[in-house]
Every structure is written in C-alpha cells, then in structure tokens.
Amino acid sequence: MKADRLLIDCHAATMVEGGTAYGAIEDAAVVIADGRIAWIGPRAELPQVEAVETEYLNGRWLTPGLIDCHTHLVFGGDRSGEFDQRLGGATYEEIARAGGGIVSSVQATRAASEEALFASAKTRLEGLKATGVTTVEIKSGYGLDLDSELKMLRVARRIGREGGVHVRTSYLGLHAVPPEHRADRETYVDKAVDEILPAAHAEGLVDAVDAYCEPIAFSTAEVSRLFEKARSLGLPVKLHADQLSNGGGAALAARYRALSADHIEHADDDGVAAMGQAGVVAVLLPGAFLMLRETQAPPVDRLRAHGVRMAVATDCNPGTSPLASMTAALNLACVQFRLTPEEALAGATREAARALGLQDRCGTLEVGKAADLAAWDIARPAELAYWLGKPLLHARWIDGRRS
C-alpha cells in the first residue's frame, strides 16, 4: 500500500458507534493517502505500507478534528459593555429592545471593511484551531442589508481558503430587524427572503439557511417564508429555536427537516419528539447558557429518550457567547447539561458533522473519510472535557496535511 503519511504509536478515538467507548483503538495506526484515511486499525494488523512520511506520536490520542457547527465568527466591534449591563441586572431581552444586542453589532459590522472583518475573525479562529477545530460553520446575520450580508459571507469564504480550516456558511438574514426597518418589518422580511438570499446564493456564498425564531426576533410564519425560499433554491435549513421561550421552533425545524435546531432550552416534548422523527440534530450551546445565566437547561433526557442526536458548539459571538475554545465548550456541556464526556466529544465530531450535512465526509476516523485529525497530549479521551484552560493539542491535520 502506498501512502502519503503513516501515523503510528498512538491510540485512536475513532468516534465510530457500536463498539468500544469512543470507538477506541488501542495502539493504533492510521494510513493517509490523497487527503483521506486509507487504513486504520490496530498496529499489529497494519498491512505493508510504503509511506512518504511516518510520524510517531509517542502514545498520544488521535481524534477526528473537532467541528464547531454553530458560530457567528465574523462581526465588527464587540459588546463587552452589555456584559456589564447584564451583570447589573439587565436581561438580554431588555438590552435588545433598547437598541442593543444584535443591532449594535449590525452597526459595527456595516462600518467595517472586508479586510477588517477578516483580520478580527482570524484572531478568534486561532482560539478554535488551538483547541483542535478543523471545520467551522460561520453565519452571516450582522449585516442585515444586501451589501453587508454579502460582505460577511465573502469573508467567511475567505477564511475557508486562507484560515487553515474548512468552512461551511449559513445565511442568517432573519436574525434581527435592522434599525431602518423597525417600523416596517414586513418590508425587511421581503428583502431578506426575496432579494438578499437569492443574491448570496447566486454568488455561491451559501451552504445553508438559518433564522432566529423567538418573540424578540421572527415568528414561525416569517421563518417559514424564508425556509420555503431556501427549499426552492435547494438549500438545507437550520434554526435558532426555543432558546428564550417555547415558540414552536423545534417543531418548525422538524417540519422542514432541518439539519439542526440550536439552543432549544425551552423545547417541549412534542417538539423534541418531532425532531427525533425527522432526524433533526439538537445543537447545544453551553457558552450562551453560561453568559446569559440561564436556569432552564436543554431537555437532554428527553432528547436521549427520543433518539435525538446532540451536537455541541461554541456559538462564538460578540454578545451572548464570547467563547473561542472548543474544549471549553465540551467541559461546559458536561458540567451544565450533564452530557457524558463521550457524548460531548461525539457532539463535537460525529454529530457536529451531521448537523452540517457532512457526516459522509468527516466526524469519525473511518476509511474513505477526510484525514482531518487532531492529536492530543492526554492519557484518556475524557480529559478533553475535563480540563479548562490547559493546552492539550499536539497537532492538527487538514486533508492529511499538518496544519
């Protein structure tokens, strides 16, 4: 067997279901050819390999590269002042209704150049990469007009070309009503659905379509209009659902067979059951839960009971989740939501890939999948959800190349 790279003297948490915990292979070997995994298994069973390069990992653990499947990585400015306000007792809803929140980020993002947005996003990206991330989802939604939404999505595509990660983009036009349309939100919804989305799609900037379904944001009827347009363009959908209240977001996501419903702290049993039947992934966002000091956690037991897959992401954004560490997100998901360390790691690999529609490409260490890998200075996989702030990453590989 000819190969570009052989990784040896390691243990592999393959995250393949149905076998050992974490899909673990002790004393493993991984053969990489043409950017993909050509062979993986116990070193004792390794076939004869003619490799260009052999790397000895000295007993380290290999996992799939981590996947952050929900971020708002591209934005202008920050909202640290709102952090002060919330600590002083103001609620997220009060800040938003007073003209802060998403709208303040819109103003800063509109004012920023593409170059400035790219530079600031790259600084946040470094935190994700340092915690093993190889694939990132990036949303628009802080532009809320044609030029600014396209600007954000172009920056996201550039990050995918130059940032050392794979990027999937989501058009989040229904994120907030911009200030100029506060008195005529219907006109803005028309623009978001019928003008901005088709233009972004025509330019090849959109992989999925997202919306924020809450009383302070958009109704199920408004989101349905956007989702119908996405369907007509052949684009999958996902949804910020039931974060602050039970507005039927989980059920709406299920109705459109969304890739994921994200947040879902207030989803009811009917909504969770519908997600299970439709195969909608629940994306849990513990950073926002922490920063907003929420008390109602996502219904994890009901998600398990209904067979809903659970992903974990940072929700990296300027207002409610200034979190740029994937391993910290794993820890918070375990501590706050009572996921097991194995569930959390699956949520940042196998299930995160599913939440982006990438389960056939990445998320597990299997023959034929992309050689997006992370090697860790740990003695057991549970340490990835145990340590807070300790550097654990030894190396990353993107499509088989060390990055």
mmCIF file of N, CA and C in Angstrom, residues 11-111:
data_model
loop_
_atom_site.group_PDB
_atom_site.id
_atom_site.type_symbol
_atom_site.label_atom_id
_atom_site.label_comp_id
_atom_site.label_asym_id
_atom_site.label_seq_id
_atom_site.Cartn_x
_atom_site.Cartn_y
_atom_site.Cartn_z
ATOM 1 N N HIS A 11 -3.061 6.045 20.051
ATOM 2 C CA HIS A 11 -4.377 5.462 20.298
ATOM 3 C C HIS A 11 -5.384 6.305 19.537
ATOM 4 N N ALA A 12 -6.430 5.686 19.032
ATOM 5 C CA ALA A 12 -7.394 6.404 18.211
ATOM 6 C C ALA A 12 -8.782 6.336 18.820
ATOM 7 N N ALA A 13 -9.354 7.499 19.095
ATOM 8 C CA ALA A 13 -10.775 7.599 19.448
ATOM 9 C C ALA A 13 -11.505 7.858 18.137
ATOM 10 N N THR A 14 -11.944 6.800 17.476
ATOM 11 C CA THR A 14 -12.498 6.941 16.127
ATOM 12 C C THR A 14 -13.878 7.582 16.134
ATOM 13 N N MET A 15 -14.593 7.520 17.258
ATOM 14 C CA MET A 15 -15.960 8.011 17.428
ATOM 15 C C MET A 15 -16.952 7.274 16.543
ATOM 16 N N VAL A 16 -16.568 6.096 16.076
ATOM 17 C CA VAL A 16 -17.495 5.227 15.353
ATOM 18 C C VAL A 16 -18.406 4.545 16.369
ATOM 19 N N GLU A 17 -19.692 4.511 16.083
ATOM 20 C CA GLU A 17 -20.659 3.947 17.023
ATOM 21 C C GLU A 17 -20.673 2.419 16.986
ATOM 22 N N GLY A 18 -21.150 1.851 18.077
ATOM 23 C CA GLY A 18 -21.464 0.439 18.097
ATOM 24 C C GLY A 18 -20.391 -0.479 18.612
ATOM 25 N N GLY A 19 -19.247 0.056 19.014
ATOM 26 C CA GLY A 19 -18.177 -0.796 19.521
ATOM 27 C C GLY A 19 -17.739 -0.364 20.889
ATOM 28 N N THR A 20 -16.454 -0.153 21.054
ATOM 29 C CA THR A 20 -15.911 0.258 22.338
ATOM 30 C C THR A 20 -16.270 1.713 22.621
ATOM 31 N N ALA A 21 -16.123 2.123 23.882
ATOM 32 C CA ALA A 21 -16.322 3.532 24.220
ATOM 33 C C ALA A 21 -15.408 4.399 23.367
ATOM 34 N N TYR A 22 -15.957 5.481 22.839
ATOM 35 C CA TYR A 22 -15.244 6.398 21.952
ATOM 36 C C TYR A 22 -14.809 5.725 20.640
ATOM 37 N N GLY A 23 -15.266 4.510 20.390
ATOM 38 C CA GLY A 23 -14.769 3.783 19.225
ATOM 39 C C GLY A 23 -13.279 3.585 19.289
ATOM 40 N N ALA A 24 -12.768 3.375 20.496
ATOM 41 C CA ALA A 24 -11.326 3.424 20.732
ATOM 42 C C ALA A 24 -10.594 2.229 20.129
ATOM 43 N N ILE A 25 -9.442 2.520 19.553
ATOM 44 C CA ILE A 25 -8.491 1.502 19.113
ATOM 45 C C ILE A 25 -7.188 1.767 19.852
ATOM 46 N N GLU A 26 -6.802 0.861 20.738
ATOM 47 C CA GLU A 26 -5.531 0.999 21.449
ATOM 48 C C GLU A 26 -4.382 0.617 20.520
ATOM 49 N N ASP A 27 -3.253 1.297 20.667
ATOM 50 C CA ASP A 27 -2.063 1.053 19.854
ATOM 51 C C ASP A 27 -2.444 0.965 18.380
ATOM 52 N N ALA A 28 -2.900 2.110 17.865
ATOM 53 C CA ALA A 28 -3.450 2.173 16.518
ATOM 54 C C ALA A 28 -2.419 2.653 15.502
ATOM 55 N N ALA A 29 -2.785 2.510 14.258
ATOM 56 C CA ALA A 29 -2.034 3.088 13.144
ATOM 57 C C ALA A 29 -3.044 3.654 12.156
ATOM 58 N N VAL A 30 -2.658 4.764 11.514
ATOM 59 C CA VAL A 30 -3.524 5.407 10.524
ATOM 60 C C VAL A 30 -2.704 5.662 9.271
ATOM 61 N N VAL A 31 -3.233 5.214 8.137
ATOM 62 C CA VAL A 31 -2.582 5.410 6.837
ATOM 63 C C VAL A 31 -3.366 6.465 6.070
ATOM 64 N N ILE A 32 -2.668 7.473 5.566
ATOM 65 C CA ILE A 32 -3.296 8.588 4.864
ATOM 66 C C ILE A 32 -2.782 8.631 3.434
ATOM 67 N N ALA A 33 -3.711 8.717 2.491
ATOM 68 C CA ALA A 33 -3.345 8.839 1.077
ATOM 69 C C ALA A 33 -4.332 9.776 0.398
ATOM 70 N N ASP A 34 -3.814 10.709 -0.385
ATOM 71 C CA ASP A 34 -4.643 11.647 -1.139
ATOM 72 C C ASP A 34 -5.641 12.383 -0.243
ATOM 73 N N GLY A 35 -5.189 12.738 0.966
ATOM 74 C CA GLY A 35 -6.022 13.531 1.855
ATOM 75 C C GLY A 35 -7.091 12.774 2.598
ATOM 76 N N ARG A 36 -7.107 11.453 2.459
ATOM 77 C CA ARG A 36 -8.148 10.657 3.105
ATOM 78 C C ARG A 36 -7.529 9.505 3.898
ATOM 79 N N ILE A 37 -8.330 8.951 4.779
ATOM 80 C CA ILE A 37 -7.882 7.808 5.567
ATOM 81 C C ILE A 37 -7.962 6.562 4.683
ATOM 82 N N ALA A 38 -6.810 5.972 4.428
ATOM 83 C CA ALA A 38 -6.750 4.791 3.563
ATOM 84 C C ALA A 38 -6.826 3.500 4.369
ATOM 85 N N TRP A 39 -6.407 3.558 5.634
ATOM 86 C CA TRP A 39 -6.475 2.380 6.516
ATOM 87 C C TRP A 39 -6.387 2.880 7.947
ATOM 88 N N ILE A 40 -7.116 2.222 8.857
ATOM 89 C CA ILE A 40 -6.995 2.496 10.285
ATOM 90 C C ILE A 40 -7.315 1.220 11.040
ATOM 91 N N GLY A 41 -6.542 0.964 12.078
ATOM 92 C CA GLY A 41 -6.775 -0.239 12.865
ATOM 93 C C GLY A 41 -5.646 -0.445 13.859
ATOM 94 N N PRO A 42 -5.641 -1.589 14.549
ATOM 95 C CA PRO A 42 -4.542 -1.899 15.473
ATOM 96 C C PRO A 42 -3.225 -2.000 14.717
ATOM 97 N N ARG A 43 -2.158 -1.496 15.318
ATOM 98 C CA ARG A 43 -0.861 -1.526 14.652
ATOM 99 C C ARG A 43 -0.432 -2.948 14.327
ATOM 100 N N ALA A 44 -0.823 -3.891 15.157
ATOM 101 C CA ALA A 44 -0.438 -5.290 14.911
ATOM 102 C C ALA A 44 -1.015 -5.825 13.600
ATOM 103 N N GLU A 45 -2.083 -5.180 13.093
ATOM 104 C CA GLU A 45 -2.719 -5.636 11.853
ATOM 105 C C GLU A 45 -2.366 -4.755 10.659
ATOM 106 N N LEU A 46 -1.430 -3.839 10.847
ATOM 107 C CA LEU A 46 -1.075 -2.897 9.792
ATOM 108 C C LEU A 46 -0.512 -3.637 8.578
ATOM 109 N N PRO A 47 -1.084 -3.423 7.396
ATOM 110 C CA PRO A 47 -0.515 -4.038 6.197
ATOM 111 C C PRO A 47 0.811 -3.373 5.833
ATOM 112 N N GLN A 48 1.497 -3.944 4.916
ATOM 113 C CA GLN A 48 2.759 -3.347 4.482
ATOM 114 C C GLN A 48 2.473 -2.016 3.792
ATOM 115 N N VAL A 49 3.161 -0.974 4.270
ATOM 116 C CA VAL A 49 2.895 0.372 3.781
ATOM 117 C C VAL A 49 4.191 0.994 3.286
ATOM 118 N N GLU A 50 4.107 1.608 2.138
ATOM 119 C CA GLU A 50 5.213 2.400 1.610
ATOM 120 C C GLU A 50 4.809 3.868 1.736
ATOM 121 N N ALA A 51 5.242 4.497 2.847
ATOM 122 C CA ALA A 51 4.783 5.852 3.165
ATOM 123 C C ALA A 51 5.862 6.881 2.888
ATOM 124 N N VAL A 52 5.462 8.014 2.369
ATOM 125 C CA VAL A 52 6.385 9.122 2.146
ATOM 126 C C VAL A 52 6.919 9.625 3.479
ATOM 127 N N GLU A 53 6.045 9.660 4.496
ATOM 128 C CA GLU A 53 6.428 10.186 5.800
ATOM 129 C C GLU A 53 5.768 9.350 6.894
ATOM 130 N N THR A 54 6.513 9.023 7.932
ATOM 131 C CA THR A 54 5.980 8.324 9.098
ATOM 132 C C THR A 54 6.130 9.211 10.319
ATOM 133 N N GLU A 55 5.046 9.378 11.061
ATOM 134 C CA GLU A 55 5.068 10.186 12.288
ATOM 135 C C GLU A 55 4.771 9.281 13.476
ATOM 136 N N TYR A 56 5.668 9.293 14.428
ATOM 137 C CA TYR A 56 5.475 8.554 15.673
ATOM 138 C C TYR A 56 4.885 9.516 16.705
ATOM 139 N N LEU A 57 3.748 9.154 17.268
ATOM 140 C CA LEU A 57 3.018 10.070 18.150
ATOM 141 C C LEU A 57 3.214 9.760 19.628
ATOM 142 N N ASN A 58 4.096 8.838 19.950
ATOM 143 C CA ASN A 58 4.531 8.616 21.336
ATOM 144 C C ASN A 58 3.370 8.407 22.307
ATOM 145 N N GLY A 59 2.418 7.583 21.889
ATOM 146 C CA GLY A 59 1.328 7.207 22.774
ATOM 147 C C GLY A 59 0.206 8.220 22.897
ATOM 148 N N ARG A 60 0.218 9.274 22.096
ATOM 149 C CA ARG A 60 -0.847 10.274 22.169
ATOM 150 C C ARG A 60 -2.163 9.713 21.608
ATOM 151 N N TRP A 61 -3.246 10.419 21.907
ATOM 152 C CA TRP A 61 -4.560 10.052 21.384
ATOM 153 C C TRP A 61 -4.868 10.866 20.133
ATOM 154 N N LEU A 62 -5.398 10.190 19.137
ATOM 155 C CA LEU A 62 -5.917 10.810 17.926
ATOM 156 C C LEU A 62 -7.439 10.842 17.987
ATOM 157 N N THR A 63 -8.027 11.925 17.546
ATOM 158 C CA THR A 63 -9.475 12.005 17.363
ATOM 159 C C THR A 63 -9.746 12.601 15.988
ATOM 160 N N PRO A 64 -10.984 12.518 15.526
ATOM 161 C CA PRO A 64 -11.335 13.350 14.382
ATOM 162 C C PRO A 64 -11.076 14.818 14.736
ATOM 163 N N GLY A 65 -10.720 15.627 13.748
ATOM 164 C CA GLY A 65 -10.654 17.059 14.006
ATOM 165 C C GLY A 65 -11.994 17.545 14.528
ATOM 166 N N LEU A 66 -11.967 18.431 15.517
ATOM 167 C CA LEU A 66 -13.223 18.902 16.091
ATOM 168 C C LEU A 66 -13.942 19.823 15.109
ATOM 169 N N ILE A 67 -15.253 19.857 15.237
ATOM 170 C CA ILE A 67 -16.116 20.605 14.324
ATOM 171 C C ILE A 67 -16.961 21.561 15.152
ATOM 172 N N ASP A 68 -16.808 22.849 14.905
ATOM 173 C CA ASP A 68 -17.640 23.849 15.582
ATOM 174 C C ASP A 68 -18.784 24.190 14.635
ATOM 175 N N CYS A 69 -19.951 23.622 14.894
ATOM 176 C CA CYS A 69 -21.052 23.649 13.927
ATOM 177 C C CYS A 69 -22.009 24.821 14.125
ATOM 178 N N HIS A 70 -21.673 25.759 15.008
ATOM 179 C CA HIS A 70 -22.523 26.948 15.182
ATOM 180 C C HIS A 70 -21.654 28.086 15.682
ATOM 181 N N THR A 71 -21.288 29.008 14.773
ATOM 182 C CA THR A 71 -20.545 30.202 15.181
ATOM 183 C C THR A 71 -21.059 31.419 14.431
ATOM 184 N N HIS A 72 -20.806 32.576 15.028
ATOM 185 C CA HIS A 72 -21.018 33.885 14.404
ATOM 186 C C HIS A 72 -19.643 34.563 14.363
ATOM 187 N N LEU A 73 -18.686 33.912 13.751
ATOM 188 C CA LEU A 73 -17.287 34.275 13.903
ATOM 189 C C LEU A 73 -16.947 35.634 13.284
ATOM 190 N N VAL A 74 -17.702 36.033 12.263
ATOM 191 C CA VAL A 74 -17.414 37.283 11.547
ATOM 192 C C VAL A 74 -18.329 38.384 12.076
ATOM 193 N N PHE A 75 -17.742 39.403 12.662
ATOM 194 C CA PHE A 75 -18.524 40.547 13.133
ATOM 195 C C PHE A 75 -17.591 41.721 13.399
ATOM 196 N N GLY A 76 -18.170 42.910 13.483
ATOM 197 C CA GLY A 76 -17.411 44.096 13.839
ATOM 198 C C GLY A 76 -17.624 44.458 15.295
ATOM 199 N N GLY A 77 -16.620 45.077 15.900
ATOM 200 C CA GLY A 77 -16.730 45.552 17.276
ATOM 201 C C GLY A 77 -16.853 44.433 18.287
ATOM 202 N N ASP A 78 -17.338 44.796 19.488
ATOM 203 C CA ASP A 78 -17.688 43.799 20.490
ATOM 204 C C ASP A 78 -18.811 44.371 21.345
ATOM 205 N N ARG A 79 -19.301 43.578 22.287
ATOM 206 C CA ARG A 79 -20.398 44.045 23.141
ATOM 207 C C ARG A 79 -20.069 43.816 24.611
ATOM 208 N N SER A 80 -18.823 44.142 24.953
ATOM 209 C CA SER A 80 -18.416 43.947 26.345
ATOM 210 C C SER A 80 -19.195 44.864 27.286
ATOM 211 N N GLY A 81 -19.668 46.011 26.757
ATOM 212 C CA GLY A 81 -20.483 46.887 27.592
ATOM 213 C C GLY A 81 -21.781 46.234 28.029
ATOM 214 N N GLU A 82 -22.345 45.400 27.164
ATOM 215 C CA GLU A 82 -23.570 44.686 27.532
ATOM 216 C C GLU A 82 -23.304 43.637 28.607
ATOM 217 N N PHE A 83 -22.104 43.144 28.638
ATOM 218 C CA PHE A 83 -21.712 42.220 29.707
ATOM 219 C C PHE A 83 -21.865 42.913 31.056
ATOM 220 N N ASP A 84 -21.379 44.156 31.115
ATOM 221 C CA ASP A 84 -21.569 44.959 32.331
ATOM 222 C C ASP A 84 -23.052 45.114 32.654
ATOM 223 N N GLN A 85 -23.867 45.418 31.628
ATOM 224 C CA GLN A 85 -25.296 45.636 31.853
ATOM 225 C C GLN A 85 -25.972 44.380 32.402
ATOM 226 N N ARG A 86 -25.632 43.250 31.821
ATOM 227 C CA ARG A 86 -26.272 42.008 32.285
ATOM 228 C C ARG A 86 -25.871 41.701 33.719
ATOM 229 N N LEU A 87 -24.606 41.930 34.043
ATOM 230 C CA LEU A 87 -24.170 41.703 35.424
ATOM 231 C C LEU A 87 -24.845 42.674 36.382
ATOM 232 N N GLY A 88 -25.286 43.817 35.858
ATOM 233 C CA GLY A 88 -26.020 44.773 36.676
ATOM 234 C C GLY A 88 -27.504 44.483 36.766
ATOM 235 N N GLY A 89 -27.956 43.425 36.084
ATOM 236 C CA GLY A 89 -29.347 43.007 36.225
ATOM 237 C C GLY A 89 -30.184 43.103 34.979
ATOM 238 N N ALA A 90 -29.691 43.734 33.919
ATOM 239 C CA ALA A 90 -30.477 43.834 32.688
ATOM 240 C C ALA A 90 -30.560 42.480 32.002
ATOM 241 N N THR A 91 -31.723 42.185 31.414
ATOM 242 C CA THR A 91 -31.888 40.926 30.702
ATOM 243 C C THR A 91 -31.495 41.096 29.241
ATOM 244 N N TYR A 92 -31.250 39.992 28.582
ATOM 245 C CA TYR A 92 -30.922 40.012 27.156
ATOM 246 C C TYR A 92 -32.047 40.685 26.376
ATOM 247 N N GLU A 93 -33.284 40.349 26.715
ATOM 248 C CA GLU A 93 -34.426 40.924 26.008
ATOM 249 C C GLU A 93 -34.511 42.429 26.230
ATOM 250 N N GLU A 94 -34.280 42.901 27.442
ATOM 251 C CA GLU A 94 -34.309 44.339 27.729
ATOM 252 C C GLU A 94 -33.244 45.084 26.929
ATOM 253 N N ILE A 95 -32.054 44.515 26.873
ATOM 254 C CA ILE A 95 -30.969 45.148 26.115
ATOM 255 C C ILE A 95 -31.317 45.205 24.634
ATOM 256 N N ALA A 96 -31.871 44.121 24.111
ATOM 257 C CA ALA A 96 -32.235 44.074 22.691
ATOM 258 C C ALA A 96 -33.324 45.087 22.368
ATOM 259 N N ARG A 97 -34.330 45.171 23.207
ATOM 260 C CA ARG A 97 -35.451 46.086 22.939
ATOM 261 C C ARG A 97 -35.028 47.545 23.068
ATOM 262 N N ALA A 98 -33.945 47.808 23.794
ATOM 263 C CA ALA A 98 -33.443 49.174 23.954
ATOM 264 C C ALA A 98 -32.475 49.568 22.840
ATOM 265 N N GLY A 99 -32.319 48.711 21.839
ATOM 266 C CA GLY A 99 -31.460 49.042 20.704
ATOM 267 C C GLY A 99 -30.064 48.453 20.783
ATOM 268 N N GLY A 100 -29.811 47.661 21.816
ATOM 269 C CA GLY A 100 -28.523 46.988 21.914
ATOM 270 C C GLY A 100 -28.594 45.627 21.270
ATOM 271 N N GLY A 101 -27.805 44.705 21.791
ATOM 272 C CA GLY A 101 -27.845 43.351 21.271
ATOM 273 C C GLY A 101 -27.369 43.277 19.835
ATOM 274 N N ILE A 102 -28.078 42.482 19.042
ATOM 275 C CA ILE A 102 -27.671 42.214 17.670
ATOM 276 C C ILE A 102 -27.559 43.502 16.865
ATOM 277 N N VAL A 103 -28.476 44.449 17.111
ATOM 278 C CA VAL A 103 -28.489 45.679 16.319
ATOM 279 C C VAL A 103 -27.194 46.471 16.497
ATOM 280 N N SER A 104 -26.627 46.481 17.695
ATOM 281 C CA SER A 104 -25.367 47.209 17.880
ATOM 282 C C SER A 104 -24.233 46.548 17.106
ATOM 283 N N SER A 105 -24.258 45.216 17.005
ATOM 284 C CA SER A 105 -23.252 44.535 16.183
ATOM 285 C C SER A 105 -23.470 44.812 14.703
ATOM 286 N N VAL A 106 -24.727 45.005 14.305
ATOM 287 C CA VAL A 106 -25.017 45.335 12.916
ATOM 288 C C VAL A 106 -24.342 46.649 12.535
ATOM 289 N N GLN A 107 -24.462 47.638 13.384
ATOM 290 C CA GLN A 107 -23.857 48.937 13.076
ATOM 291 C C GLN A 107 -22.342 48.823 12.921
ATOM 292 N N ALA A 108 -21.695 48.085 13.828
ATOM 293 C CA ALA A 108 -20.244 47.937 13.758
ATOM 294 C C ALA A 108 -19.817 47.110 12.553
ATOM 295 N N THR A 109 -20.602 46.112 12.203
ATOM 296 C CA THR A 109 -20.256 45.249 11.071
ATOM 297 C C THR A 109 -20.424 45.984 9.755
ATOM 298 N N ARG A 110 -21.481 46.756 9.643
ATOM 299 C CA ARG A 110 -21.678 47.538 8.424
ATOM 300 C C ARG A 110 -20.530 48.517 8.207
ATOM 301 N N ALA A 111 -20.010 49.082 9.291
ATOM 302 C CA ALA A 111 -18.953 50.091 9.186
ATOM 303 C C ALA A 111 -17.589 49.492 8.878
#
